[in-house]
Tab-separated table of C-alpha atoms in Angstrom:
chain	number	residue	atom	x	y	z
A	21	UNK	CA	4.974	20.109	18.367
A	22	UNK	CA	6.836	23.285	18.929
A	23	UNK	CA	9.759	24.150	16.263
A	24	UNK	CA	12.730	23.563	17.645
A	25	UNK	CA	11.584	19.895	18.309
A	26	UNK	CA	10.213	20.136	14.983
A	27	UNK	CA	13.575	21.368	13.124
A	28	UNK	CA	15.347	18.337	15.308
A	29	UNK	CA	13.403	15.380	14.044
A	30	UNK	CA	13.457	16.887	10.544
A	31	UNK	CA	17.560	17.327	10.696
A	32	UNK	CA	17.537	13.482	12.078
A	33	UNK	CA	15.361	12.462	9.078
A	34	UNK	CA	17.812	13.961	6.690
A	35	UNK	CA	21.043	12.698	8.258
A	36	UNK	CA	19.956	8.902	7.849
A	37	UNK	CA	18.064	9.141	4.512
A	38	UNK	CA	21.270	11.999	3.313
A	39	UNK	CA	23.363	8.909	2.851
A	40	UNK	CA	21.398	5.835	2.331
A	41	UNK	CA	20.182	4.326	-0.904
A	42	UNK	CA	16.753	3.441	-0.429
A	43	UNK	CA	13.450	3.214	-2.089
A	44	UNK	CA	15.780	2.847	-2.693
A	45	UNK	CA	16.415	4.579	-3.707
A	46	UNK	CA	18.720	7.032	-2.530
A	47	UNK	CA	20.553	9.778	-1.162
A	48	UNK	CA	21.602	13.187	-3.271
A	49	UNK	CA	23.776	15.631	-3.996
A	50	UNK	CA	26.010	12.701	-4.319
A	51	UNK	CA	27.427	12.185	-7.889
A	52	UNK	CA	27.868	13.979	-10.866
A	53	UNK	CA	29.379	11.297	-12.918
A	54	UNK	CA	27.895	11.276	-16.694
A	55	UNK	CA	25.223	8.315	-17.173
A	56	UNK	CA	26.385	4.714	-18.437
A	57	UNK	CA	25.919	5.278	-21.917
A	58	UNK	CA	28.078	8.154	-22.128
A	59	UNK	CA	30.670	6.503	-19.772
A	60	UNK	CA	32.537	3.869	-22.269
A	61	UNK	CA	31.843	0.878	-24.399
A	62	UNK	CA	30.195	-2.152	-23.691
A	63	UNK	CA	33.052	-3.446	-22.878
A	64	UNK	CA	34.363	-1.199	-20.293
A	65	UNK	CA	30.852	-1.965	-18.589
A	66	UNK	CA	30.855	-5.630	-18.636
A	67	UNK	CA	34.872	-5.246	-17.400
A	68	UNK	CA	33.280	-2.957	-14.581
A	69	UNK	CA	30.956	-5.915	-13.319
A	70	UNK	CA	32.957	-8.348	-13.518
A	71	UNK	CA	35.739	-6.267	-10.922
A	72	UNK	CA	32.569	-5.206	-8.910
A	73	UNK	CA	31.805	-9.034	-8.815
A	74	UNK	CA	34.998	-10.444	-7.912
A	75	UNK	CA	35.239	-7.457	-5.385
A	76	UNK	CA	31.955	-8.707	-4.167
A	77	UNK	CA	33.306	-12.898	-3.830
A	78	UNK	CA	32.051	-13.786	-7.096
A	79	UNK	CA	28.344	-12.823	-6.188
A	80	UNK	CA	26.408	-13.261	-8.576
A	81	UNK	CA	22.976	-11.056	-6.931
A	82	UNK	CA	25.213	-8.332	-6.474
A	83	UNK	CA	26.693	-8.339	-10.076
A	84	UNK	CA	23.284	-8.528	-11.787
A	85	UNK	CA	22.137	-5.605	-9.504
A	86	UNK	CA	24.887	-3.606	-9.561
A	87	UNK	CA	24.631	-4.189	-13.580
A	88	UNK	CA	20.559	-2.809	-13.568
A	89	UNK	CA	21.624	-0.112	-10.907
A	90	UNK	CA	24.097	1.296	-13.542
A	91	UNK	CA	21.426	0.503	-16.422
A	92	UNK	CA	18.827	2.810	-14.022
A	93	UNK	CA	20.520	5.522	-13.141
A	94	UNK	CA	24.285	5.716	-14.342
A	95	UNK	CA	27.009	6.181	-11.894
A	96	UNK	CA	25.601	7.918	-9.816
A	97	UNK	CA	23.968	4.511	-8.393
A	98	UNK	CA	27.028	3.052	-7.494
A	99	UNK	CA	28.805	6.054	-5.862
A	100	UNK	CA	25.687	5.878	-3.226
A	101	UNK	CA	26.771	2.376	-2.829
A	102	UNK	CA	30.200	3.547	-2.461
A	103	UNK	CA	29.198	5.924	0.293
A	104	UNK	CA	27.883	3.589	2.278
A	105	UNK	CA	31.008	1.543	2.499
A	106	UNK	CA	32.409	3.689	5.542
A	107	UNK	CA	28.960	3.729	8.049
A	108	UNK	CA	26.935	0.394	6.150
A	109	UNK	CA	28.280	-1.888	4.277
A	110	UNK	CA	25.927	-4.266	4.356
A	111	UNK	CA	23.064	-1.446	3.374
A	112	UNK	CA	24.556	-0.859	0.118
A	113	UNK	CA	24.897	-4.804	-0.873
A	114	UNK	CA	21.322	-5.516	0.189
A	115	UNK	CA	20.067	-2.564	-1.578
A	116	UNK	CA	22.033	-3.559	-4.826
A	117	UNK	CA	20.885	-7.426	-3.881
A	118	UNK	CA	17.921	-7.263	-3.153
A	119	UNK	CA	16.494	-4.196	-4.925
A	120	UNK	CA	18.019	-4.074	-8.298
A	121	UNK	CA	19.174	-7.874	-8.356
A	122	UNK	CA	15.522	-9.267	-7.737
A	123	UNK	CA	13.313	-7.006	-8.088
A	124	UNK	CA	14.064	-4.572	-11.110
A	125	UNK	CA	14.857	-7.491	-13.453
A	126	UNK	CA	11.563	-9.174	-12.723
A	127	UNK	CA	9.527	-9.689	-15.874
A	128	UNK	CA	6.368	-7.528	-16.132
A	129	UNK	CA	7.628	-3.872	-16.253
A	130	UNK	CA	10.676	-2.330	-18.051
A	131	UNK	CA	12.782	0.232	-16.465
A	132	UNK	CA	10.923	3.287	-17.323
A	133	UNK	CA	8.039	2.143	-15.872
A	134	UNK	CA	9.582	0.514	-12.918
A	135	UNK	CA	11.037	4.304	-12.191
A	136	UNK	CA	7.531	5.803	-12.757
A	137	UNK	CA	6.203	3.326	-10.303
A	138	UNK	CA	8.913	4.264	-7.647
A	139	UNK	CA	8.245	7.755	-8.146
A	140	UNK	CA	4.219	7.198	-7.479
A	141	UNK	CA	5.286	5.329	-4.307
A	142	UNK	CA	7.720	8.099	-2.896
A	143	UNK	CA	5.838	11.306	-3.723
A	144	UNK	CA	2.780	9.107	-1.988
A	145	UNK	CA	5.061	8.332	1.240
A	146	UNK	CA	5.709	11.943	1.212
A	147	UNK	CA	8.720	12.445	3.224
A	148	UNK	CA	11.539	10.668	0.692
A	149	UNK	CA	12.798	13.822	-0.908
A	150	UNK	CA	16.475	12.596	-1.309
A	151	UNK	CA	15.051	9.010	-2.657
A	152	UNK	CA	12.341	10.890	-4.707
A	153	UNK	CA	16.151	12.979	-6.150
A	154	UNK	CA	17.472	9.980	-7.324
A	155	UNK	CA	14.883	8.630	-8.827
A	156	UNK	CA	13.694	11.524	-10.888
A	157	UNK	CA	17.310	11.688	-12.465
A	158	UNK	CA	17.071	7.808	-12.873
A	159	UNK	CA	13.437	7.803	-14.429
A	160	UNK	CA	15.230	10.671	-16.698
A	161	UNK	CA	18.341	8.521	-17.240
A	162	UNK	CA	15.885	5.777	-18.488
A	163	UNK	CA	13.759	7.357	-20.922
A	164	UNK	CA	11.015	9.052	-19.166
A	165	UNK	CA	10.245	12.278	-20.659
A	166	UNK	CA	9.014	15.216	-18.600
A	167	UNK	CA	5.739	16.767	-19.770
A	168	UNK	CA	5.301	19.542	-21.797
């Protein structure tokens, strides 16, 4: 494959996973908003789902995952989702949906090691580095330590 082909597919690669949750993970660069915990009361967060709910018709899928996307990673989760808004919509509610409103709240792992799972999976894959981003600062954001 000669390098100008090569630099091509690689700047295509980063222009759809630049933006896009996935793995969810996700897309970087994007936020610098302080983590959940740091961002108001309880009750500022439940007042913040319940807006993002009605905003989403009452659904309850995307208020539960938008609720364990915030718990995983801060706000930084939900401006992604906010990105997406202007080229795919529907991308950032099935990613909150599906991802982190079935999957992350199954019973079995907690967060941390839901995070340290993801990370296995996308340094494996081996060509998520914007996913594999996000989800070192959300394994961070959740309690995993770095080692020593």
């Amino acid at each position: 494959m000669n390098a100008s082909r090569k630099t091509a597919e690689f700047s295509r690669r980063t222009t759809l996973t630049g933006g896009a949750l996935v793995g969810i993970g996700l897309a970087e660069g994007l936020l610098g908003a302080a983590p959940a915990a740091a961002a108001g009361s309880p009750a500022a967060a439940s007042a913040a789902t319940a807006a993002d709910a009605a905003a989403a018709g009452g659904n309850s899928r995307y208020a539960r995952g938008l609720a364990v996307l915030r718990e995983t990673s801060g706000e930084r989760g939900t401006a992604v989702v906010e990105s997406l808004k202007d080229i795919a919509p529907d991308l950032g509610r099935f990613v909150v949906e599906f991802a982190y409103g079935d999957i992350y709240p199954r019973a079995g792992l907690d967060l941390r090691e839901r995070e340290l799972v993801t990370l296995g999976a996308l340094t494996a894959q081996g060509d998520t580095a914007p996913q594999l981003n996000f989800h070192i600062d959300a394994a961070l954001h959740v309690g995993v330590k770095p080692p020593r």
